[in-house]
Tab-separated table of C-alpha atoms and ligand atoms in Angstrom:
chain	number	residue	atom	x	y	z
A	1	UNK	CA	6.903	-12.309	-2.316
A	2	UNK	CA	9.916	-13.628	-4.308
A	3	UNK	CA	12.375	-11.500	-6.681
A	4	UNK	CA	11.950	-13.254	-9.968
A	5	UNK	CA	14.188	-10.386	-12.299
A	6	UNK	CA	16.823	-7.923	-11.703
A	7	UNK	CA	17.989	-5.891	-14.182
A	8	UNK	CA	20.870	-3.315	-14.567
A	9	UNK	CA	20.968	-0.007	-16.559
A	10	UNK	CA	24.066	2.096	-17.330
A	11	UNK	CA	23.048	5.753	-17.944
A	12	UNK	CA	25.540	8.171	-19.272
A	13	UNK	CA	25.367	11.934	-19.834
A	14	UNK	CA	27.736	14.616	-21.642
A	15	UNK	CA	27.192	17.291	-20.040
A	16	UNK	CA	28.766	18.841	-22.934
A	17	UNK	CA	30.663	22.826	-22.131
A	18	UNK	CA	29.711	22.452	-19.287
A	19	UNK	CA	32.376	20.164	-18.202
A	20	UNK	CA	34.558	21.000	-14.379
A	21	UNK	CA	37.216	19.568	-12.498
A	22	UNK	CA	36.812	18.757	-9.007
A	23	UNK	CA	40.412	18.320	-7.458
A	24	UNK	CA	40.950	15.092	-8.721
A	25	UNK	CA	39.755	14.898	-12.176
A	26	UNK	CA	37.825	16.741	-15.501
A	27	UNK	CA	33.948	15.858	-15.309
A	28	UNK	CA	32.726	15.708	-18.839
A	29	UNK	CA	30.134	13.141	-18.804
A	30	UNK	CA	28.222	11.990	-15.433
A	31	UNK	CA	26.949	8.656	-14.999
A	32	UNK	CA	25.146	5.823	-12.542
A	33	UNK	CA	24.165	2.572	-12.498
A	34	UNK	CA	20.433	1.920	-11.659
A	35	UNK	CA	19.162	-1.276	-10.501
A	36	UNK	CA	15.724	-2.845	-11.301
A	37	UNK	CA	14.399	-5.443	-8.849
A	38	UNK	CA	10.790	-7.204	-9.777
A	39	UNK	CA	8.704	-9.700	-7.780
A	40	UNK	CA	6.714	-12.497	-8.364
A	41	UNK	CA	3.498	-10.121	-7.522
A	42	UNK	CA	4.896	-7.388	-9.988
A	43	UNK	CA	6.072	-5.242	-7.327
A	44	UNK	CA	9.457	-2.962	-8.257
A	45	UNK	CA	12.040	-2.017	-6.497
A	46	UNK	CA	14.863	0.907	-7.615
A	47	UNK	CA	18.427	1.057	-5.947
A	48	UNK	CA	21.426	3.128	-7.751
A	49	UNK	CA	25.201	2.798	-7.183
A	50	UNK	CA	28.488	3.975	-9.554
A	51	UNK	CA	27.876	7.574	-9.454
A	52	UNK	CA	31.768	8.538	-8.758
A	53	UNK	CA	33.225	5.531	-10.018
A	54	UNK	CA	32.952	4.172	-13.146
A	55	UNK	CA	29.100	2.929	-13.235
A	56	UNK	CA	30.388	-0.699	-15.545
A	57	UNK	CA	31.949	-2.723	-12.231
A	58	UNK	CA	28.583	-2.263	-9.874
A	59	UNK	CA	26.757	-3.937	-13.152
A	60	UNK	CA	28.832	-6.612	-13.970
A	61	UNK	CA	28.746	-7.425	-10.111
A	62	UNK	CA	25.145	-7.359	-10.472
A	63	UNK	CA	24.099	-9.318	-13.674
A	64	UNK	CA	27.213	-11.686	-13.198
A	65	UNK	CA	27.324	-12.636	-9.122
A	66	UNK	CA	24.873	-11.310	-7.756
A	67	UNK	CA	21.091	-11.431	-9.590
A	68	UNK	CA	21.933	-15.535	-10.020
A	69	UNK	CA	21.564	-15.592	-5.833
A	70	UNK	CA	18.874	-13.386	-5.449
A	71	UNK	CA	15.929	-14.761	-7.772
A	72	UNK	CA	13.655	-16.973	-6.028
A	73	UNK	CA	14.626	-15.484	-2.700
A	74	UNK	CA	12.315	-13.314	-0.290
A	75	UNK	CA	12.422	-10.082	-1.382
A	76	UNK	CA	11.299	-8.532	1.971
A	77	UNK	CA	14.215	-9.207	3.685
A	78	UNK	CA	17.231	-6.499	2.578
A	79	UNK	CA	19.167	-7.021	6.077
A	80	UNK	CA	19.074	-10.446	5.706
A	81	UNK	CA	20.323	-10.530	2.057
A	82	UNK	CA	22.331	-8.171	2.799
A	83	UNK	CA	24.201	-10.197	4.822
A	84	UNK	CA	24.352	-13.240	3.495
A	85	UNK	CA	25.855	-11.880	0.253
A	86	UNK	CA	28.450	-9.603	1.927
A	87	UNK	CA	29.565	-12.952	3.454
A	88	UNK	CA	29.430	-14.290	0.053
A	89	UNK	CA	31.828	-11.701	-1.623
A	90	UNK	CA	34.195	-11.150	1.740
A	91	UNK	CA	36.864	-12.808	0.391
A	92	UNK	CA	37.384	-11.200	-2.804
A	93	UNK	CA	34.983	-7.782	-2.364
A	94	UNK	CA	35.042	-6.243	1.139
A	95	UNK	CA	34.926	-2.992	-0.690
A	96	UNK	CA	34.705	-1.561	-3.550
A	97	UNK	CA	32.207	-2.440	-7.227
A	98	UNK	CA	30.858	-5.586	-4.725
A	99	UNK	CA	29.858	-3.375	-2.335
A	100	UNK	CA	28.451	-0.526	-4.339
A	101	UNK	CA	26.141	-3.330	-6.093
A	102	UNK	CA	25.180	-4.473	-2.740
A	103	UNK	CA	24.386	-0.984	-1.706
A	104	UNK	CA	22.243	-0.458	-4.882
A	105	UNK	CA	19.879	-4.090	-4.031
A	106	UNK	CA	19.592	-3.334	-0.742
A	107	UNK	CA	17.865	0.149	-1.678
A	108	UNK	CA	15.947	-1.572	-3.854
A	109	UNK	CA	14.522	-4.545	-1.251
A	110	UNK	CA	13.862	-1.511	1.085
A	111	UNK	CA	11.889	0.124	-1.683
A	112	UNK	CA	10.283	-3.521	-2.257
A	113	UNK	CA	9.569	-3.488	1.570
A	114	UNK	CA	8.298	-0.612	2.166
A	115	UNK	CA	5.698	-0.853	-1.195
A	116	UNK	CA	4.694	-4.473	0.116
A	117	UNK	CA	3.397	-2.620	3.557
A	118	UNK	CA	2.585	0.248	2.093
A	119	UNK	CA	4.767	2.646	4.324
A	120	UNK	CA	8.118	4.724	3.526
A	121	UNK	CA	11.644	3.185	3.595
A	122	UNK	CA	12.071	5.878	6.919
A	123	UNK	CA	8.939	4.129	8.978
A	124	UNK	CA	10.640	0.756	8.485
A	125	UNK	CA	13.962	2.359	9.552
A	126	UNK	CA	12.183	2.419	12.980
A	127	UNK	CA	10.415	6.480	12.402
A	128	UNK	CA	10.979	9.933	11.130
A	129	UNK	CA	12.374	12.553	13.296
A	130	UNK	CA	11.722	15.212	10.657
A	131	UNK	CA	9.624	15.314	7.661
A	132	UNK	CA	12.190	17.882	6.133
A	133	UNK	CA	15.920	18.370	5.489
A	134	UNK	CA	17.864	21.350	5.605
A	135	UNK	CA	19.561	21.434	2.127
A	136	UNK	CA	23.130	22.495	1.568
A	137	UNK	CA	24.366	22.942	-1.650
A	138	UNK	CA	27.668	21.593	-3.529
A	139	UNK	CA	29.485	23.519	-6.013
A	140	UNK	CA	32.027	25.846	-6.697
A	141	UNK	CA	33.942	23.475	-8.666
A	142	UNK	CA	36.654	24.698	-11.349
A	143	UNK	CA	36.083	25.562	-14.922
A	144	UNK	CA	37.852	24.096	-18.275
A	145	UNK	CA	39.792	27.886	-17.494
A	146	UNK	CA	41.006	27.099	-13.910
A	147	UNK	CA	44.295	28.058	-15.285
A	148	UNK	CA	43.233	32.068	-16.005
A	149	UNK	CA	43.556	33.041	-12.273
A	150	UNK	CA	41.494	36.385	-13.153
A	151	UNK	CA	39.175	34.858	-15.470
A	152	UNK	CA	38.171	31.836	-13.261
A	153	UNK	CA	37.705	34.153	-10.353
A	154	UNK	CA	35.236	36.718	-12.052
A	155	UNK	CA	33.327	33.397	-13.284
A	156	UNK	CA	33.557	31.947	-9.384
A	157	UNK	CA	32.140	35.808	-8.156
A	158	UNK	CA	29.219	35.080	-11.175
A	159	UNK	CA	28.480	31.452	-10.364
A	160	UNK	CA	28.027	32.568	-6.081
A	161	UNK	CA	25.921	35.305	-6.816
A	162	UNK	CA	23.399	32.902	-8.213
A	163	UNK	CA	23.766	30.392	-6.054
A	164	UNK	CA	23.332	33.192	-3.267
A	165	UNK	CA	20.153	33.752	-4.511
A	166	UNK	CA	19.061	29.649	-4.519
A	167	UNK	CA	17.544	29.457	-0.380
A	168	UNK	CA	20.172	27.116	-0.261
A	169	UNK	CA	20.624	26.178	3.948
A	170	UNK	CA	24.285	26.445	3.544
A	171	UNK	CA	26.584	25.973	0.593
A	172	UNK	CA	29.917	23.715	0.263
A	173	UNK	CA	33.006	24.556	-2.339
A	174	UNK	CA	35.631	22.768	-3.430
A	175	UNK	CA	39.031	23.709	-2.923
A	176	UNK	CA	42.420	21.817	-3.341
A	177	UNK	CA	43.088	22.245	-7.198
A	178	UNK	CA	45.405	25.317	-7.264
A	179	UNK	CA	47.789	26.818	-4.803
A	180	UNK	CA	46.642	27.263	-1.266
A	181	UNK	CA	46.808	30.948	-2.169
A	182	UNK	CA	44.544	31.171	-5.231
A	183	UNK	CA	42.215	29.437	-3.293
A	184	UNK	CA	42.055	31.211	-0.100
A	185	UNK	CA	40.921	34.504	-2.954
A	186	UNK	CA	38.102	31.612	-4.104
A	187	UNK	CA	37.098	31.287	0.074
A	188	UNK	CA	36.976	35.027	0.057
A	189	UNK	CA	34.667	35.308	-2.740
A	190	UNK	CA	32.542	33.028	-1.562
A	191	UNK	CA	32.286	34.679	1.618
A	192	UNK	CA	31.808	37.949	0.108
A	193	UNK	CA	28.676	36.482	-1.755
A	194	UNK	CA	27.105	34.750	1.200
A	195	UNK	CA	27.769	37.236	3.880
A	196	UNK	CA	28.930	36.699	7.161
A	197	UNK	CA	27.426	33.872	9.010
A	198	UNK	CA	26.099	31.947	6.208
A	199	UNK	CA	27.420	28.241	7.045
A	200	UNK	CA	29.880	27.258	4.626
A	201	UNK	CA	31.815	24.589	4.131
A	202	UNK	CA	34.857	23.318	1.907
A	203	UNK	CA	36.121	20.329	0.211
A	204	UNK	CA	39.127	19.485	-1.344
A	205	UNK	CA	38.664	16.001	-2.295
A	206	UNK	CA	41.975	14.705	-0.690
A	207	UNK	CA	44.054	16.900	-2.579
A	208	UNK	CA	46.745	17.439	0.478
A	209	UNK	CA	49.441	16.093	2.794
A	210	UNK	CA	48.700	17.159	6.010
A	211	UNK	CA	50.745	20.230	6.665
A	212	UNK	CA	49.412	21.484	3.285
A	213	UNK	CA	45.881	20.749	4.949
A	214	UNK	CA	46.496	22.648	7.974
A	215	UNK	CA	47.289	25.451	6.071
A	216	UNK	CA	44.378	25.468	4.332
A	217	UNK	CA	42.624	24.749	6.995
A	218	UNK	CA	44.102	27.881	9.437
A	219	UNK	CA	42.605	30.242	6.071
A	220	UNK	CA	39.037	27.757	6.477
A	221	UNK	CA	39.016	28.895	9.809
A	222	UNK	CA	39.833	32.921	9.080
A	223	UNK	CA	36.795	32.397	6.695
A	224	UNK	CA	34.600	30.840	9.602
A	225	UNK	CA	33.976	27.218	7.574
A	226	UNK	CA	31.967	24.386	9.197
A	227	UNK	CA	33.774	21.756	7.827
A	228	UNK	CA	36.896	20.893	5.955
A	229	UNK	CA	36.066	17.611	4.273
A	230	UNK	CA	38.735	14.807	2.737
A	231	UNK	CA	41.872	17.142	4.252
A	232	UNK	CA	44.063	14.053	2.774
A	233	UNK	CA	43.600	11.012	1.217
A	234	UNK	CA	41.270	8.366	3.119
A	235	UNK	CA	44.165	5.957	3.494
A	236	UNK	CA	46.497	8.414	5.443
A	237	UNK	CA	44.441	7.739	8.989
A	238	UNK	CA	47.476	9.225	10.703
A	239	UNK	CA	47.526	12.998	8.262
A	240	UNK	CA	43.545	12.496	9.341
A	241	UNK	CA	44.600	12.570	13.027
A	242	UNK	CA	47.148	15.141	12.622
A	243	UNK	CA	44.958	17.478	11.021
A	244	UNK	CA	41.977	17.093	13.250
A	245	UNK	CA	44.345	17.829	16.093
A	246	UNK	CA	45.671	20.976	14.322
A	247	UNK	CA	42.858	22.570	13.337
A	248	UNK	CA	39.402	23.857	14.784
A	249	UNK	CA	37.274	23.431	12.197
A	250	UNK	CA	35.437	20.203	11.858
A	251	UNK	CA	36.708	17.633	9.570
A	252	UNK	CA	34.687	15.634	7.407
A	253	UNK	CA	35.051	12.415	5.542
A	254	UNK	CA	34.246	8.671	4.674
A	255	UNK	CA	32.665	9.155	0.887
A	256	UNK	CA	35.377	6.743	-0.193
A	257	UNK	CA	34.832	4.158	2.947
A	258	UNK	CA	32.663	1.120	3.437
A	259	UNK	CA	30.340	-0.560	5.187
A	260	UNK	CA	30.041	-0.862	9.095
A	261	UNK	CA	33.809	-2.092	9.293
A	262	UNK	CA	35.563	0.787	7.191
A	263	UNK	CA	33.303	3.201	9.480
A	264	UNK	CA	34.747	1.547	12.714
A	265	UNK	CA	38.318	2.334	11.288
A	266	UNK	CA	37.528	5.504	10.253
A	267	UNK	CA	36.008	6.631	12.596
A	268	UNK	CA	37.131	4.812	16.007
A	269	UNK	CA	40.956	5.932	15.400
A	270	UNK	CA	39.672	9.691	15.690
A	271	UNK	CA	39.867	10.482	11.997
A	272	UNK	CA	36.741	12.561	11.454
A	273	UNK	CA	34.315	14.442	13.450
A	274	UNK	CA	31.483	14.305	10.528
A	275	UNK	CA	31.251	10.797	9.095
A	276	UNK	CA	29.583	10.655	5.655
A	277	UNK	CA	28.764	7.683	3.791
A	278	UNK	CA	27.636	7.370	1.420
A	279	UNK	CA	24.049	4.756	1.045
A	280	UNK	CA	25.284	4.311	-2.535
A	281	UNK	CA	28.549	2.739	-2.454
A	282	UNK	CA	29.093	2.009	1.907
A	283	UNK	CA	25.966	-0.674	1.909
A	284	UNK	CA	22.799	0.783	1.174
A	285	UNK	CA	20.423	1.119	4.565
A	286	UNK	CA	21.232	-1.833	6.066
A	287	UNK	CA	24.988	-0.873	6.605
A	288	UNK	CA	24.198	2.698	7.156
A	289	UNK	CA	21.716	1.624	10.325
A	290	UNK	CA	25.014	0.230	12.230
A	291	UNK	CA	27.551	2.895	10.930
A	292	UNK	CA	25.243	5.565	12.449
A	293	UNK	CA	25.514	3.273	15.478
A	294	UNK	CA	29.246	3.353	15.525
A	295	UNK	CA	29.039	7.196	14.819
A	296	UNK	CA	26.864	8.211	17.542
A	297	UNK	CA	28.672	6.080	20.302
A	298	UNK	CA	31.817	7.995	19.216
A	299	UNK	CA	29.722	11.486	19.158
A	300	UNK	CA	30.231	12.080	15.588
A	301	UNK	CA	27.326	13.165	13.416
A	302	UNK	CA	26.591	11.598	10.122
A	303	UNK	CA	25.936	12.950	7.583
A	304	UNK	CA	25.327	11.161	4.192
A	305	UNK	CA	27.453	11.581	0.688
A	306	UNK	CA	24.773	12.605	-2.184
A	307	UNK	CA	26.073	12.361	-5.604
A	308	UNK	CA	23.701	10.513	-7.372
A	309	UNK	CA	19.896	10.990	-9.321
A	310	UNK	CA	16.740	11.229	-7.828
A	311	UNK	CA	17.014	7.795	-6.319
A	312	UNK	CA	20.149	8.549	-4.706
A	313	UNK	CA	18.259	11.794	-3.358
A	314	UNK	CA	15.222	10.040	-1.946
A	315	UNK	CA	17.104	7.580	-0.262
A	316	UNK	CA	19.545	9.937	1.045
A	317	UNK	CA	16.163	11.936	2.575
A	318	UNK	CA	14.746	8.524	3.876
A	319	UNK	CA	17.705	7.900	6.029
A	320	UNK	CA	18.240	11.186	7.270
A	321	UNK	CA	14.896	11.239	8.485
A	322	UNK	CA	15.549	8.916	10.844
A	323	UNK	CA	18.772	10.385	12.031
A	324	UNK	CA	19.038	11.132	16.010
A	325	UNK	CA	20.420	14.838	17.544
A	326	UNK	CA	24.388	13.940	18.297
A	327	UNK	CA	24.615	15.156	21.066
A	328	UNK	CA	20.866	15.681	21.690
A	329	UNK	CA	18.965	19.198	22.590
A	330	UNK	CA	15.245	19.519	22.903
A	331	UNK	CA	16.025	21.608	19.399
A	332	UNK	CA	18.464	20.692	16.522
A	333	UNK	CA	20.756	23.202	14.889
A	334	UNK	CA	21.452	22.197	11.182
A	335	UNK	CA	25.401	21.603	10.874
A	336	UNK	CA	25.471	21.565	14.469
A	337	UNK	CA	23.837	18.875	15.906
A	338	UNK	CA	21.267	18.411	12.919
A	339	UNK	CA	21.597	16.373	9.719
A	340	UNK	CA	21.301	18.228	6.451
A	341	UNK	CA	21.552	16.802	3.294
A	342	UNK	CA	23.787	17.378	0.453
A	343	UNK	CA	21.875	18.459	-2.630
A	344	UNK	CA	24.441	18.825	-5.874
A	345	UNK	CA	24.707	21.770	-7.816
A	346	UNK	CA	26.844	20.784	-10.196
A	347	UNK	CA	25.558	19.984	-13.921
A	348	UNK	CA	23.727	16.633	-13.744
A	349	UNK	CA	20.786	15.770	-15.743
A	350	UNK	CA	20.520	12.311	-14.643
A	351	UNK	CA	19.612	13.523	-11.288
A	352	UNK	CA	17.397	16.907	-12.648
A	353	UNK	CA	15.104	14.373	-14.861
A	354	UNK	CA	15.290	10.382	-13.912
A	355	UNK	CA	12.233	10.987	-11.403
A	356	UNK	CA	8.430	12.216	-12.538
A	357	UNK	CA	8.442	14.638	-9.915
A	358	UNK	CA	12.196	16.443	-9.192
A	359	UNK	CA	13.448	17.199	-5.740
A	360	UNK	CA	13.152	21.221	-5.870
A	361	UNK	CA	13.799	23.373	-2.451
A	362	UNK	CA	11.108	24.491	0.291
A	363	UNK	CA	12.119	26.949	2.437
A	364	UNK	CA	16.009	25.707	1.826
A	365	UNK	CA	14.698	22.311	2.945
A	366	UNK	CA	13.827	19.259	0.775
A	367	UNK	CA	10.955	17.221	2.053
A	368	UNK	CA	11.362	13.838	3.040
A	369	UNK	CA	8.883	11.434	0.351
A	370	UNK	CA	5.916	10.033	2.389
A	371	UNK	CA	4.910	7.571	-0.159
A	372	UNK	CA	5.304	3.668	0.235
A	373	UNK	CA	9.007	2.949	0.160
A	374	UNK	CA	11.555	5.091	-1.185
A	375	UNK	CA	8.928	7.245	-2.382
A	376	UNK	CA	9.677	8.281	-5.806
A	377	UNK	CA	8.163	7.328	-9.395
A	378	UNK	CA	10.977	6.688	-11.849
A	379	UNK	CA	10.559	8.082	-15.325
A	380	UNK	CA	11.023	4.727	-16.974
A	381	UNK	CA	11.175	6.865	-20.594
A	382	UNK	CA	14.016	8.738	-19.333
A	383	UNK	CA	15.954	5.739	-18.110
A	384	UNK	CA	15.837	4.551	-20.989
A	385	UNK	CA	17.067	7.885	-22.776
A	386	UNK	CA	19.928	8.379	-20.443
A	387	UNK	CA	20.671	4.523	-20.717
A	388	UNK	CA	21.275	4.520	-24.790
A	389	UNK	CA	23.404	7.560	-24.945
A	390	UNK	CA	26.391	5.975	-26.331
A	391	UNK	CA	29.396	5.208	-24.545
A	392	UNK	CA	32.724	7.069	-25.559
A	393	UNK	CA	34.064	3.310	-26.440
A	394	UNK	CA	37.768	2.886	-26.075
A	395	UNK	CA	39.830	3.015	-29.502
A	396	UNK	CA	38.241	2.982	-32.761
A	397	UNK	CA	37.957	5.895	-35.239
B	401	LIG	CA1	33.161	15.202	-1.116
């Protein structure tokens, strides 16, 4: 069972008025790169990376480094090729678009794998510990209007009462784009929709130093949060210590990190208490089998980054799966001890329509797929919708 083609796809989406700003940046269009992988029996593999980032550097990775060194190898062997090509690209790609497009072949040889024995990516991770997730929702982000202090928060008081009424497990809202103040009236509002003991979490995408983060994260705790995720920006290991040693409410973090070597930074100097890669863009399952290694042995829970389409989704829901107790009880606690898994609210119809059969809620779980592999059918007509909507371009008239 050889890979004879590997193809990359670019999908774009404008999402149109419905555009929001996370703290970072204005999302008007949302995007991915999907991978492709065939063998010489006509089996294929999917795998998806650039959901964050720019989806262009994953591909060029792909078509131009990569796909040359896989054809003609085994395609039942993602650990091994895994490997080998991270060795290939250390010297110039230790994180970053190299490892992203890693991330998105090794899902796909895992989907290969699995379809060539005819069981699901999570029996080949080694078996399933639960057959469902726990869901928790993200959203909350800010409007084109974030500016209107009044206006955004009648819209924020609007958006939580539907999402209130979702099952959602628990819900997570971003924070870290206006004063400390304005948001601590967005935490209440949010409370105020969800009631009292309804786990909630925040994130504020790196948006502070660390004093700034500790005072957002003394209101986080007034509000009863689970976790404060990305307090400060992944390079400031030091503001991550400081603020973890402040505060206590759990903090989160590792979307931005990388394979098994960014997770021992991360999180053997005491930086987070909730590590979350993401499969994606930190190395697919082969590198998220030995970060969950480093993360129990520390105590520290993972829990996966999901920004992505259906494929991100399923293999998001494989891995979790598999996912021990940390610490172990004869019964997990979602949030506590339990895994859940992110589930984006936020408009995206590359991940609402790219499979035949969406990921909906049961019982504010999603169930893990049972089928061979990752589980999923890809709506090949779709791909190929969301893959000719034209790009912006740069320049021109
Ligand atoms: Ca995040």
């Amino acid at each position: 069972m050889k890979i004879k083609g590997v193809k990359t796809f670019i999908l774009r989406q404008d999402i149109g008025d419905k555009a929001f700003y996370s703290s970072q940046a204005r999302f008007s269009v949302r995007s991915s790169m999907i991978v492709r992988i065939e063998t010489d029996d006509g089996t294929v593999g999917w795998g998806e990376a650039g959901q964050y980032g720019p989806p262009e550097p994953p591909a060029a990775c792909i078509d131009e480094v990569l796909a040359p060194q896989l054809i003609g190898r085994r395609a039942d062997e993602p650990v091994r090729v895994f490997d080998d090509l991270y060795a290939f690209c250390r010297d110039f790609g230790q994180k970053g678009p190299y490892i992203e497009a890693l991330s998105a072949v090794d899902i796909a040889l895992w989907d290969i794998w699995g379809q060539s024995l005819g069981r699901p990516v999570h029996a080949l991770m080694g078996g399933a510990v639960r057959d469902r997730v726990a869901a928790y929702g993200t959203g909350c982000y800010y409007p084109d209007f974030f500016t209107d202090t009044d206006r955004m928060l009648k819209a924020l008081a609007d958006e939580t009462a539907a999402l209130a009424k979702t099952g959602l497990t628990a819900m997570k809202v971003k924070i870290g784009l206006v004063p400390v103040e304005v948001d601590v009236e967005r935490l209440s509002i949010v409370r105020g929709a969800f009631g009292p003991g309804f786990p909630l979490m925040a994130d504020a995408n790196h948006a502070y130093n660390a004093a700034t983060a500790i005072r957002m994260g003394r209101a986080l705790e007034a509000e009863k949060f689970l976790w404060f995720e990305e307090p400060v920006v992944p390079e400031d290991r030091d503001g991550y210590r400081r603020v973890r040693a402040a505060l206590d409410v759990p903090i989160a973090g590792g979307e931005c990190e990388y394979t098994r070597y960014g997770f021992r930074d991360l999180i053997g100097e005491g930086c987070v208490d909730i590590a979350q890669p993401d499969i994606c863009c930190a190395g697919g399952f082969s590198e998220l089998q030995k970060i969950v290694a480093i993360a129990t042995s520390h105590g520290v829970m993972t829990v996966p980054h999901v920004w992505g389409s259906g494929i991100a989704v399923a293999a998001a829901l494989q891995a979790i799966a598999t996912l021990p107790l940390v610490p172990h009880t004869a019964v997990g606690v979602p949030l506590q001890n339990e895994p859940v898994i992110e589930f984006d609210r936020s408009p995206n119809p590359i991940r609402d329509e790219l499979l035949e059969t969406p990921f909906t809620l049961e019982d504010g779980c999603l169930p893990v797929p049972q089928g061979p592999g990752l589980g999923v059918v890809v709506n090949e007509s779709k791909l190929e919708e969301f893959t000719n909507y034209p790009s912006p371009g740069i320049g021109g008239g």
